[in-house]
Coordinates of C-alpha atoms in Angstrom, one line a residue:
Chain A
X384 CA -0.1 0.1 0.0
X385 CA 1.0 3.6 -0.6
X386 CA 2.4 5.8 2.1
X387 CA -0.2 8.2 2.8
X388 CA -0.1 11.6 3.6
X389 CA -3.6 13.7 3.5
X390 CA -3.8 16.4 1.0
X391 CA -5.2 18.8 3.6
X392 CA -1.9 18.7 5.6
X393 CA 0.1 19.3 2.4
X394 CA -2.2 22.4 1.5
X395 CA -1.7 23.9 5.1
X396 CA 2.1 23.4 4.5
X397 CA 2.1 25.2 1.2
X398 CA -0.2 28.2 2.2
X399 CA 2.0 28.3 5.4
X400 CA 5.2 28.6 3.3
X401 CA 3.7 31.0 0.5
X402 CA 2.8 33.0 3.5
X403 CA 6.3 33.4 5.1
X404 CA 8.1 33.4 1.5
X405 CA 5.6 36.6 0.8
X406 CA 6.4 38.4 4.0
X407 CA 10.1 37.8 3.8
X408 CA 10.4 39.0 0.2
X409 CA 8.3 42.1 0.8
X410 CA 10.2 43.0 4.1
X411 CA 13.6 42.3 2.8
X412 CA 13.5 45.3 0.3
X413 CA 15.4 47.8 2.3
X414 CA 17.0 50.1 -0.2
X415 CA 13.6 51.8 -1.1
X416 CA 12.0 51.7 2.4
X417 CA 15.4 53.5 3.6
X418 CA 14.3 56.4 1.2
X419 CA 10.8 56.1 2.1
X420 CA 11.5 56.6 5.7
X421 CA 13.7 59.4 5.4
X422 CA 11.1 61.1 3.1
X423 CA 8.2 60.2 5.4
X424 CA 10.3 61.4 8.5
X425 CA 10.9 64.7 6.4
X426 CA 7.3 64.9 5.5
X427 CA 5.7 64.7 9.0
X428 CA 6.8 68.2 10.1
X429 CA 8.6 66.8 13.0
X430 CA 10.8 69.8 13.3
X431 CA 10.7 70.3 16.9
X432 CA 14.2 69.7 17.0
X433 CA 14.8 72.8 14.5
X434 CA 12.4 75.3 16.1
X435 CA 14.6 76.0 19.2
X436 CA 17.2 77.4 16.8
X437 CA 15.1 79.6 14.5
X438 CA 13.7 82.8 15.8
X439 CA 13.2 86.3 14.6
X440 CA 14.4 85.5 11.2
X441 CA 18.0 84.4 12.6
X442 CA 19.0 80.9 12.7
X443 CA 21.2 80.7 15.7
X444 CA 23.5 77.5 15.7
X445 CA 24.1 75.9 19.0
X446 CA 27.3 77.5 20.4
X447 CA 30.7 75.6 20.8
X448 CA 31.6 75.1 24.4
X449 CA 35.3 75.2 25.7
X450 CA 36.8 72.6 27.9
X451 CA 36.0 74.6 31.0
X452 CA 32.3 74.9 30.0
X453 CA 32.2 78.4 28.6
X454 CA 30.6 79.3 25.6
X455 CA 32.7 80.7 22.8
X456 CA 31.5 84.1 21.8
X457 CA 30.5 84.1 18.3
X458 CA 31.8 87.5 17.6
X459 CA 35.1 86.8 18.7
X460 CA 37.8 87.3 15.9
X461 CA 38.8 83.8 15.5
X462 CA 41.5 84.8 13.1
X463 CA 44.1 84.8 16.0
X464 CA 42.9 81.2 17.0
X465 CA 45.6 78.9 16.0
X466 CA 44.3 76.2 13.6
X467 CA 45.3 73.1 15.1
X468 CA 45.9 69.6 13.6
X469 CA 43.6 66.9 14.5
X470 CA 46.3 65.3 16.8
X471 CA 46.5 68.7 18.7
X472 CA 50.0 69.7 17.4
X473 CA 50.2 73.5 16.5
X474 CA 50.5 73.7 12.6
X475 CA 53.0 76.5 12.8
X476 CA 55.3 74.6 14.5
X477 CA 54.8 71.3 12.8
X478 CA 57.7 69.9 10.6
X479 CA 55.4 68.3 8.3
X480 CA 56.4 68.6 4.6
X481 CA 53.1 68.9 3.5
X482 CA 52.5 72.2 5.1
X483 CA 55.1 73.4 2.5
X484 CA 53.4 71.6 -0.2
X485 CA 52.6 74.0 -3.1
X486 CA 49.2 72.2 -3.4
X487 CA 48.2 73.1 0.1
X488 CA 49.9 76.4 0.2
X489 CA 47.3 78.2 -1.8
X490 CA 44.3 77.3 0.6
X491 CA 45.3 79.8 3.1
X492 CA 45.7 82.5 0.3
X493 CA 42.3 81.8 -0.8
X494 CA 41.0 81.9 2.6
X495 CA 42.4 85.1 3.4
X496 CA 41.4 86.7 0.1
X497 CA 37.9 85.6 0.3
X498 CA 35.8 87.9 2.2
X499 CA 33.4 85.6 3.4
X500 CA 36.0 83.4 5.1
X501 CA 37.5 86.4 7.1
X502 CA 37.2 85.8 10.6
X503 CA 36.7 89.3 11.8
X504 CA 33.4 89.8 9.7
X505 CA 32.4 86.2 10.7
X506 CA 29.1 85.9 12.3
X507 CA 27.2 82.8 13.3
X508 CA 24.0 84.0 12.0
X509 CA 23.0 83.5 8.6
X510 CA 22.0 85.9 6.0
X511 CA 18.5 87.3 7.0
X512 CA 17.3 86.9 3.4
X513 CA 17.7 83.1 3.4
X514 CA 14.7 81.6 4.2
X515 CA 13.6 77.6 4.8
X516 CA 10.3 76.9 2.8
X517 CA 8.7 73.7 3.1
X518 CA 9.2 71.6 0.0
X519 CA 7.0 69.0 -0.7
X520 CA 9.0 65.7 -1.7
X521 CA 7.0 63.3 -3.9
X522 CA 6.4 60.0 -2.0
X523 CA 5.1 57.1 -4.2
X524 CA 1.7 55.6 -2.9
X525 CA 1.8 52.6 -1.0
X526 CA 0.2 50.6 -3.4
X527 CA 2.6 51.5 -6.5
X528 CA 5.6 50.1 -4.4
X529 CA 4.1 46.6 -4.1
X530 CA 2.8 46.4 -7.9
X531 CA 5.3 43.6 -8.5
X532 CA 4.4 41.5 -5.6
X533 CA 0.7 42.0 -6.5
X534 CA 1.0 40.8 -9.7
X535 CA 3.2 37.7 -8.7
X536 CA 0.4 37.1 -5.7
X537 CA -2.4 37.3 -8.6
X538 CA -0.4 34.8 -10.7
X539 CA -0.3 32.3 -7.7
X540 CA -4.0 32.7 -7.2
X541 CA -4.8 32.2 -10.9
X542 CA -2.6 28.9 -10.9
X543 CA -4.4 27.6 -7.7
X544 CA -7.5 28.6 -9.2
X545 CA -6.8 26.5 -12.0
X546 CA -5.3 23.7 -10.0
X547 CA -8.7 23.3 -7.9
X548 CA -11.1 23.5 -11.1
X549 CA -9.0 21.1 -13.1
X550 CA -8.8 18.5 -10.2
X551 CA -12.5 18.7 -9.8
X552 CA -13.0 18.0 -13.4
X553 CA -10.7 15.2 -13.4
X554 CA -12.4 13.7 -10.4
X555 CA -16.1 14.1 -12.0
X556 CA -14.7 12.2 -15.1
X557 CA -13.1 9.5 -13.2
X558 CA -16.6 9.2 -11.2
X559 CA -18.5 9.0 -14.4
X560 CA -16.3 6.3 -15.8
X561 CA -16.6 4.3 -12.6
X562 CA -20.2 4.6 -12.3
X563 CA -20.8 3.3 -15.8
X564 CA -18.5 0.3 -15.4
X565 CA -18.9 -0.6 -11.7
X566 CA -21.8 -3.0 -12.3
X567 CA -19.8 -4.9 -15.0
X568 CA -16.8 -5.0 -12.7
X569 CA -18.8 -6.2 -9.6
X570 CA -20.3 -9.0 -11.7
X571 CA -16.7 -10.2 -12.9
X572 CA -14.4 -9.6 -9.8
X573 CA -14.5 -10.4 -6.2
X574 CA -12.3 -7.5 -5.5
X575 CA -12.8 -4.0 -7.0
X576 CA -10.5 -1.4 -6.1
X577 CA -8.7 -1.0 -2.8
X578 CA -9.9 -2.5 0.3
X579 CA -11.0 -0.5 3.1
X580 CA -11.0 2.6 1.0
X581 CA -13.9 4.9 0.2
X582 CA -12.4 6.0 -3.0
X583 CA -11.9 2.8 -5.0
X584 CA -9.4 4.2 -7.3
X585 CA -5.6 4.8 -6.2
X586 CA -4.7 8.4 -7.1
X587 CA -1.2 8.3 -8.2
X588 CA -0.9 11.8 -9.3
X589 CA -3.9 14.5 -10.2
X590 CA -3.8 13.1 -13.7
X591 CA -3.1 9.6 -13.0
X592 CA -6.0 7.1 -11.3
X593 CA -5.5 3.4 -11.0
X594 CA -8.0 0.7 -10.4
X595 CA -7.1 -3.0 -9.4
X596 CA -9.7 -5.9 -9.7
X597 CA -9.1 -9.5 -9.0
X598 CA -10.5 -12.7 -8.2
X599 CA -11.9 -14.1 -11.6
X600 CA -11.5 -17.0 -13.5
X601 CA -8.6 -17.1 -16.2
X602 CA -7.2 -14.0 -14.8
X603 CA -5.0 -13.0 -11.8
X604 CA -6.0 -9.6 -11.7
X605 CA -6.9 -6.5 -14.1
X606 CA -5.4 -3.1 -13.7
X607 CA -7.0 -0.2 -15.1
X608 CA -4.8 3.0 -15.4
X609 CA -6.4 6.3 -16.7
X610 CA -4.1 9.1 -17.6
X611 CA -6.1 12.2 -17.8
X612 CA -5.1 15.3 -19.6
X613 CA -3.4 17.7 -17.0
X614 CA -6.4 20.0 -16.4
X615 CA -5.0 21.1 -13.0
X616 CA -1.7 22.5 -14.4
X617 CA -2.0 25.8 -16.1
X618 CA 1.0 25.5 -18.2
X619 CA -0.3 22.3 -19.6
X620 CA -3.8 23.8 -20.4
X621 CA -1.7 26.7 -22.1
X622 CA 0.3 24.1 -24.3
X623 CA -3.0 22.0 -24.8
X624 CA -4.3 25.1 -27.0
X625 CA -1.7 24.4 -29.5
X626 CA -1.4 20.7 -29.0
X627 CA -4.0 18.7 -27.3
X628 CA -3.5 15.4 -25.6
X629 CA -6.3 13.0 -25.2
X630 CA -7.3 11.2 -22.2
X631 CA -5.9 7.8 -22.0
X632 CA -7.1 4.3 -20.6
X633 CA -4.6 1.3 -20.2
X634 CA -6.2 -2.1 -19.4
X635 CA -3.7 -4.6 -18.4
X636 CA -5.0 -8.4 -17.4
X637 CA -2.6 -10.3 -15.7
X638 CA -3.0 -14.3 -16.7
X639 CA -2.0 -17.1 -14.9
X640 CA 1.1 -18.5 -16.6
X641 CA 0.1 -22.5 -16.2
X642 CA -3.3 -21.9 -17.7
X643 CA -2.0 -19.6 -20.7
X644 CA -1.2 -21.0 -24.2
X645 CA 1.8 -19.8 -26.2
X646 CA 0.7 -16.6 -27.9
X647 CA 2.5 -13.4 -28.8
X648 CA 0.3 -11.3 -30.8
X649 CA 0.0 -7.2 -31.4
X650 CA -2.8 -5.3 -33.3
X651 CA -2.7 -1.7 -34.1
X652 CA -2.4 0.8 -36.8
X653 CA 0.8 0.7 -39.2
X654 CA 2.5 3.7 -37.5
X655 CA 2.0 2.7 -33.9
X656 CA 2.9 -1.1 -34.7
X657 CA 6.1 0.0 -35.8
X658 CA 6.8 1.7 -32.8
X659 CA 5.7 -1.3 -30.6
X660 CA 7.9 -3.5 -32.8
X661 CA 11.1 -1.3 -31.8
X662 CA 10.1 -1.1 -28.1
X663 CA 8.8 -4.4 -26.7
X664 CA 11.5 -7.1 -26.3
X665 CA 8.8 -10.2 -26.8
X666 CA 7.4 -8.8 -30.1
X667 CA 10.9 -8.1 -31.3
X668 CA 11.9 -11.6 -30.8
X669 CA 8.6 -13.5 -31.8
X670 CA 6.5 -11.4 -33.7
X671 CA 8.5 -9.5 -36.2
X672 CA 6.3 -10.2 -39.1
X673 CA 3.4 -7.7 -40.1
X674 CA 0.2 -9.3 -41.3
X675 CA -2.6 -7.1 -42.9
X676 CA -6.1 -7.6 -40.9
X677 CA -8.6 -7.2 -43.8
X678 CA -9.9 -10.7 -43.5
X679 CA -11.1 -10.1 -40.0
X680 CA -13.6 -7.6 -41.2
X681 CA -11.7 -4.6 -40.5
X682 CA -11.2 -1.6 -43.0
X683 CA -8.4 -2.2 -45.7
X684 CA -5.2 -1.3 -44.4
X685 CA -6.2 0.3 -41.3
X686 CA -5.3 -2.1 -38.7
X687 CA -2.2 -4.5 -39.0
X688 CA -1.0 -7.3 -36.7
X689 CA 2.3 -8.8 -35.8
X690 CA 2.0 -12.6 -34.6
X691 CA 4.2 -15.7 -34.0
X692 CA 1.3 -18.0 -35.2
X693 CA -1.4 -17.4 -37.6
X694 CA -3.5 -20.1 -35.8
X695 CA -3.4 -17.9 -32.7
X696 CA -4.9 -14.7 -34.4
X697 CA -7.9 -16.4 -35.9
X698 CA -8.8 -18.0 -32.7
X699 CA -8.4 -14.9 -30.6
X700 CA -9.9 -12.1 -33.2
X701 CA -13.6 -13.5 -33.4
X702 CA -16.2 -11.7 -35.6
X703 CA -17.7 -10.2 -32.5
X704 CA -14.4 -8.9 -31.1
X705 CA -13.6 -7.4 -34.6
X706 CA -17.1 -5.8 -34.8
X707 CA -16.3 -4.0 -31.4
X708 CA -13.0 -2.8 -32.5
X709 CA -14.4 -1.7 -35.8
X710 CA -17.4 0.0 -34.2
X711 CA -15.1 1.9 -31.6
X712 CA -12.3 2.5 -33.8
X713 CA -11.8 5.9 -32.5
X714 CA -11.3 4.7 -29.2
X715 CA -8.9 2.0 -30.1
X716 CA -5.0 2.6 -29.9
X717 CA -3.3 -0.9 -29.6
X718 CA -3.9 -4.3 -28.4
X719 CA -0.8 -6.5 -27.1
X720 CA -1.1 -10.2 -26.1
X721 CA 1.7 -12.0 -25.0
X722 CA 2.9 -15.0 -22.8
X723 CA 6.6 -13.7 -22.8
X724 CA 6.0 -10.2 -21.6
X725 CA 9.1 -8.6 -20.1
X726 CA 8.5 -5.0 -20.9
X727 CA 10.2 -2.7 -23.3
X728 CA 13.7 -2.0 -23.8
X729 CA 13.7 1.2 -21.8
X730 CA 12.2 -0.6 -18.7
X731 CA 15.1 -3.5 -18.9
X732 CA 18.0 -1.0 -19.3
X733 CA 20.9 -2.6 -17.8
X734 CA 22.3 0.6 -16.4
X735 CA 19.1 1.7 -14.6
X736 CA 17.5 -1.7 -13.5
X737 CA 19.7 -4.2 -11.8
X738 CA 17.2 -6.9 -11.3
X739 CA 16.6 -9.4 -14.3
X740 CA 12.9 -9.0 -15.6
X741 CA 10.3 -11.5 -15.1
X742 CA 8.5 -13.2 -17.7
X743 CA 4.6 -12.5 -17.4
X744 CA 1.5 -13.3 -19.3
X745 CA -0.5 -10.1 -20.2
X746 CA -3.2 -8.7 -22.3
X747 CA -2.7 -5.0 -22.7
X748 CA -5.5 -3.0 -24.4
X749 CA -4.7 0.8 -24.9
X750 CA -7.5 3.0 -25.5
X751 CA -8.1 7.1 -26.1
X752 CA -10.9 8.7 -24.8
X753 CA -12.6 10.6 -27.8
X754 CA -12.7 14.4 -27.5
X755 CA -15.4 15.5 -29.8
X756 CA -16.6 18.1 -27.5
X757 CA -14.7 20.1 -24.7
X758 CA -17.5 20.9 -22.0
X759 CA -16.9 18.9 -18.9
X760 CA -20.3 17.4 -19.2
X761 CA -19.5 15.9 -22.5
X762 CA -16.1 14.7 -21.3
X763 CA -17.6 12.8 -18.6
X764 CA -20.3 11.4 -20.9
X765 CA -17.3 10.1 -23.2
X766 CA -15.9 8.4 -20.1
X767 CA -19.0 6.6 -19.8
X768 CA -19.0 5.5 -23.2
X769 CA -15.8 3.4 -22.6
X770 CA -18.0 0.6 -21.2
X771 CA -17.8 -1.6 -24.6
X772 CA -14.1 -1.5 -24.2
X773 CA -14.2 -3.3 -20.8
X774 CA -16.4 -5.8 -22.1
X775 CA -14.0 -6.2 -24.8
X776 CA -11.2 -6.7 -22.2
X777 CA -13.1 -9.6 -20.6
X778 CA -13.9 -11.0 -23.7
X779 CA -10.3 -11.4 -24.8
X780 CA -9.7 -12.8 -21.4
X781 CA -12.1 -15.8 -22.0
X782 CA -10.8 -16.3 -25.4
X783 CA -7.2 -16.5 -24.6
X784 CA -8.1 -18.8 -21.6
X785 CA -9.9 -21.3 -24.1
X786 CA -7.0 -21.0 -26.7
X787 CA -5.7 -24.6 -27.7
X788 CA -3.0 -24.6 -30.3
X789 CA -2.0 -27.6 -32.4
X790 CA 0.9 -29.9 -31.7
X791 CA 2.9 -28.6 -34.4
X792 CA 2.3 -25.1 -33.8
X793 CA 2.7 -25.8 -29.9
X794 CA 6.3 -27.5 -30.7
X795 CA 7.3 -24.6 -32.9
X796 CA 6.6 -22.2 -30.1
X797 CA 8.0 -24.1 -27.5
X798 CA 11.7 -24.0 -29.4
X799 CA 11.0 -20.3 -30.0
X800 CA 10.7 -19.8 -26.1
X801 CA 13.5 -22.1 -25.5
X802 CA 15.8 -20.0 -27.6
X803 CA 14.3 -16.8 -26.1
X804 CA 15.2 -18.2 -22.7
X805 CA 18.7 -19.0 -23.7
X806 CA 19.2 -15.5 -24.7
X807 CA 18.1 -13.9 -21.7
X808 CA 20.3 -16.3 -19.5
X809 CA 23.1 -15.2 -21.6
X810 CA 22.3 -11.7 -21.1
X811 CA 21.9 -12.2 -17.4
X812 CA 25.3 -14.0 -17.3
X813 CA 27.1 -11.5 -19.1
X814 CA 25.7 -8.8 -16.9
X815 CA 26.9 -10.9 -13.8
X816 CA 30.3 -11.1 -15.3
X817 CA 30.4 -7.4 -16.1
X818 CA 29.2 -6.6 -12.6
X819 CA 32.0 -8.9 -11.0
X820 CA 34.4 -7.6 -13.0
X821 CA 33.8 -4.0 -12.2
X822 CA 33.8 -5.0 -8.7
X823 CA 37.1 -6.6 -8.8
X824 CA 38.7 -3.6 -10.6
X825 CA 37.0 -1.2 -8.0
X826 CA 38.7 -3.3 -5.3
X827 CA 41.9 -3.4 -6.8
X828 CA 42.0 0.4 -7.4
X829 CA 41.2 0.9 -3.7
X830 CA 43.9 -1.4 -2.6
X831 CA 46.3 0.5 -4.7
X832 CA 45.2 3.7 -3.6
X833 CA 45.3 2.8 -0.1
X834 CA 49.0 1.5 -0.7
X835 CA 50.0 4.7 -2.2
X836 CA 48.6 7.0 0.6
X837 CA 50.3 5.0 3.2
X838 CA 53.1 7.0 4.7
X839 CA 54.5 4.3 7.1
X840 CA 57.0 2.1 5.3
X841 CA 56.5 -0.6 7.6
X842 CA 52.7 -0.7 7.0
X843 CA 53.1 -0.4 3.4
X844 CA 55.7 -3.2 3.2
X845 CA 53.1 -5.6 5.0
X846 CA 50.4 -4.5 2.5
X847 CA 52.6 -5.5 -0.3
X848 CA 53.3 -8.7 1.3
X849 CA 49.8 -9.5 1.7
X850 CA 48.9 -8.9 -2.0
X851 CA 51.8 -10.9 -3.1
X852 CA 50.5 -13.7 -1.1
X853 CA 47.2 -13.4 -2.5
X854 CA 48.6 -13.5 -6.1
X855 CA 50.9 -16.3 -5.2
X856 CA 47.7 -18.4 -4.0
X857 CA 46.0 -17.8 -7.2
X858 CA 48.8 -18.9 -9.1
X859 CA 50.7 -20.8 -6.4
X860 CA 48.9 -24.0 -6.7
X861 CA 49.8 -24.4 -10.3
X862 CA 53.5 -23.6 -9.7
X863 CA 53.6 -26.4 -6.9
X864 CA 52.1 -28.9 -9.4
X865 CA 54.9 -27.9 -11.9
X866 CA 57.6 -28.4 -9.4
X867 CA 56.3 -31.8 -8.3
X868 CA 56.6 -33.0 -12.0
Chain B
X1010 CA -23.0 -8.1 -24.9
X1011 CA -21.6 -10.1 -22.0
X1012 CA -18.0 -10.8 -20.9
X1013 CA -19.0 -13.8 -19.0
X1014 CA -20.2 -17.0 -20.5
X1015 CA -22.6 -18.9 -18.3
X1016 CA -22.0 -19.2 -14.6
X1017 CA -20.5 -16.5 -12.2
X1018 CA -16.8 -16.0 -13.2
X1019 CA -16.0 -14.7 -9.6
X1020 CA -13.5 -16.6 -7.7
X1021 CA -12.7 -15.0 -4.2
X1022 CA -10.1 -17.4 -3.6
X1023 CA -8.1 -16.2 -6.4
X1024 CA -7.9 -12.5 -5.2
X1025 CA -4.4 -11.2 -5.4
X1026 CA -3.3 -7.8 -4.2
X1027 CA -1.2 -5.6 -6.6
X1028 CA 2.2 -4.4 -5.3
X1029 CA 2.3 -0.8 -6.4
X1030 CA 5.9 -0.2 -4.9
X1031 CA 7.2 -2.7 -7.6
X1032 CA 6.3 -0.7 -10.4
X1033 CA 9.5 0.4 -12.8
X1034 CA 11.0 3.6 -11.8
X1035 CA 10.0 6.4 -14.2
X1036 CA 13.5 8.3 -14.4
X1037 CA 13.7 11.9 -14.5
X1038 CA 10.7 13.7 -15.1
X1039 CA 9.8 17.3 -15.7
X1040 CA 8.6 17.5 -12.2
X1041 CA 12.2 16.9 -11.0
X1042 CA 13.6 19.3 -13.4
X1043 CA 11.2 21.9 -11.9
X1044 CA 12.0 21.1 -8.2
X1045 CA 15.8 21.3 -9.3
X1046 CA 15.1 24.9 -11.2
X1047 CA 13.3 26.0 -7.8
X1048 CA 16.4 25.1 -6.0
X1049 CA 18.8 26.9 -8.2
X1050 CA 16.5 29.9 -8.3
X1051 CA 16.0 30.2 -4.7
X1052 CA 19.9 30.0 -4.0
X1053 CA 20.5 32.4 -6.8
X1054 CA 17.9 34.9 -5.3
X1055 CA 19.4 34.7 -2.0
X1056 CA 23.0 35.3 -3.2
X1057 CA 22.2 38.2 -5.7
X1058 CA 19.3 39.6 -3.6
X1059 CA 17.0 39.7 -6.5
X1060 CA 13.5 39.3 -5.4
X1061 CA 11.9 38.5 -8.7
X1062 CA 14.4 35.1 -9.0
X1063 CA 12.8 34.1 -5.8
X1064 CA 9.5 34.4 -7.1
X1065 CA 10.5 32.5 -9.8
X1066 CA 11.7 29.9 -7.3
X1067 CA 8.2 30.1 -5.6
X1068 CA 6.5 29.4 -8.9
X1069 CA 8.7 26.3 -9.7
X1070 CA 7.9 24.8 -6.3
X1071 CA 4.4 25.5 -6.6
X1072 CA 4.2 23.8 -9.8
X1073 CA 6.4 21.1 -8.6
X1074 CA 4.0 20.5 -5.6
X1075 CA 0.8 20.5 -7.8
X1076 CA 2.1 17.7 -10.3
X1077 CA 3.9 15.7 -7.6
X1078 CA 3.2 12.1 -7.4
X1079 CA 1.3 10.8 -3.9
X1080 CA 4.3 8.5 -3.4
X1081 CA 6.8 11.3 -2.7
X1082 CA 7.1 11.9 0.7
X1083 CA 5.9 15.1 2.0
X1084 CA 9.2 15.6 4.0
X1085 CA 10.8 16.1 0.5
X1086 CA 8.1 18.7 -0.6
X1087 CA 8.3 20.6 2.6
X1088 CA 12.1 21.0 2.7
X1089 CA 12.1 22.0 -1.0
X1090 CA 9.4 24.7 0.0
X1091 CA 11.4 25.8 2.8

């Protein structure tokens, strides 16, 4: 069973995290805020500090205070005051070379020449004509400053709205399909859906639903996998405007191996069949020849089959089955029946999958839900119209269960299976040997690296001795035999 | 039209449970790429202090969350969001 975590807790976590991020992002913008604070403070007319210095048209700065606590009289002629350096030394007595630097010498001359800077005329009161006027500093309104954040939040809201609507639509379609097929499923299977679960379907994702049925004669179980179009994802909806993806249903029937006759067979359109003949390993080995299916009553050249034996096709594809496929041709994508099913090449990639694939007997019926109209009511009705295809899958199970091949065909197919098994065993062995070789090389490399990194010469000697003894053991027995001779 | 011929085809003793955990691994999906992009954007946004990159990271994480499989643990998604 799946590890479960409730949807509501995930939503709570997501909402909390979006709120925290939103708050942090909006409060982290210090540059503009800094400026706004300055502007706001300026605009607040909080000039109590300035009022004390402004009276009668004169702006009196606070007077300096000496070390003794006496105020320096502003009218004192400060030309006689010695200009000291920062460190307290008298500049006139300074031997600093910079004082004689021609760059600085002009400064005093300018000061003396410029009347404004003459200390005798210096007063701390400003020009009485100078007035301080209140200037209105333009401040951006609060809403404009958060325009970017508002747009992003609106985008998030739109996406979440699309998610909720798409999810509801998907659930409605699944419910419609189940309501149409439930009677037939309950008549044919003892177990329908997941036990002790109010929702029979197992939700893999918002667009993938699975239903497992079991407890029927001739069948270990049947898996219904419904892959809906991603209606919950806004980006997929936008892509679907250009290229629409149909809703798909895959019906997989697991057959008991001991009761299933030798059969490898595929039926589909030409294009789809060529793709299948490249992907599925059992079709590549057993059913590489293509045979047109006009004699079964299908339209000329529409459907093509690939099979191991002609006898099997004739037994499986009855007139009734051919009629159902012909009638619902817009739903039908492909049919694959095999008692040597091991999956596709991608599923069995040795670099990805370490375990060897197991051989199973399966009927795989792939269907497309026809999308004639786009309203959700009609889409649900389209899902309900897939009931005949469920009938088809059950009929195929019964036909495969009753299939009996002739002795000759049986012997031929038996030989093919023996060859296939040999090939699989060889593959398995080569993979094992390669894995073992890799391990050996890695071990030797690790030992070599350890030896190189060893600083203690005694330890290094011991390690070398060990390696030598190991090598001797491998070749030593033969050497001994030679010696005895 | 009837898929059954004659008697009741149901066999309660043949009921088998399906092991969903044994399904073959899907490999790298677009969802994994989105989560990786979200991680990259969030780190870049923190380092470069550009808020719109952080918003992109939020979007990537949100899309990843909405398209995530129910097999994935909530802890992984939560750590990605944080």
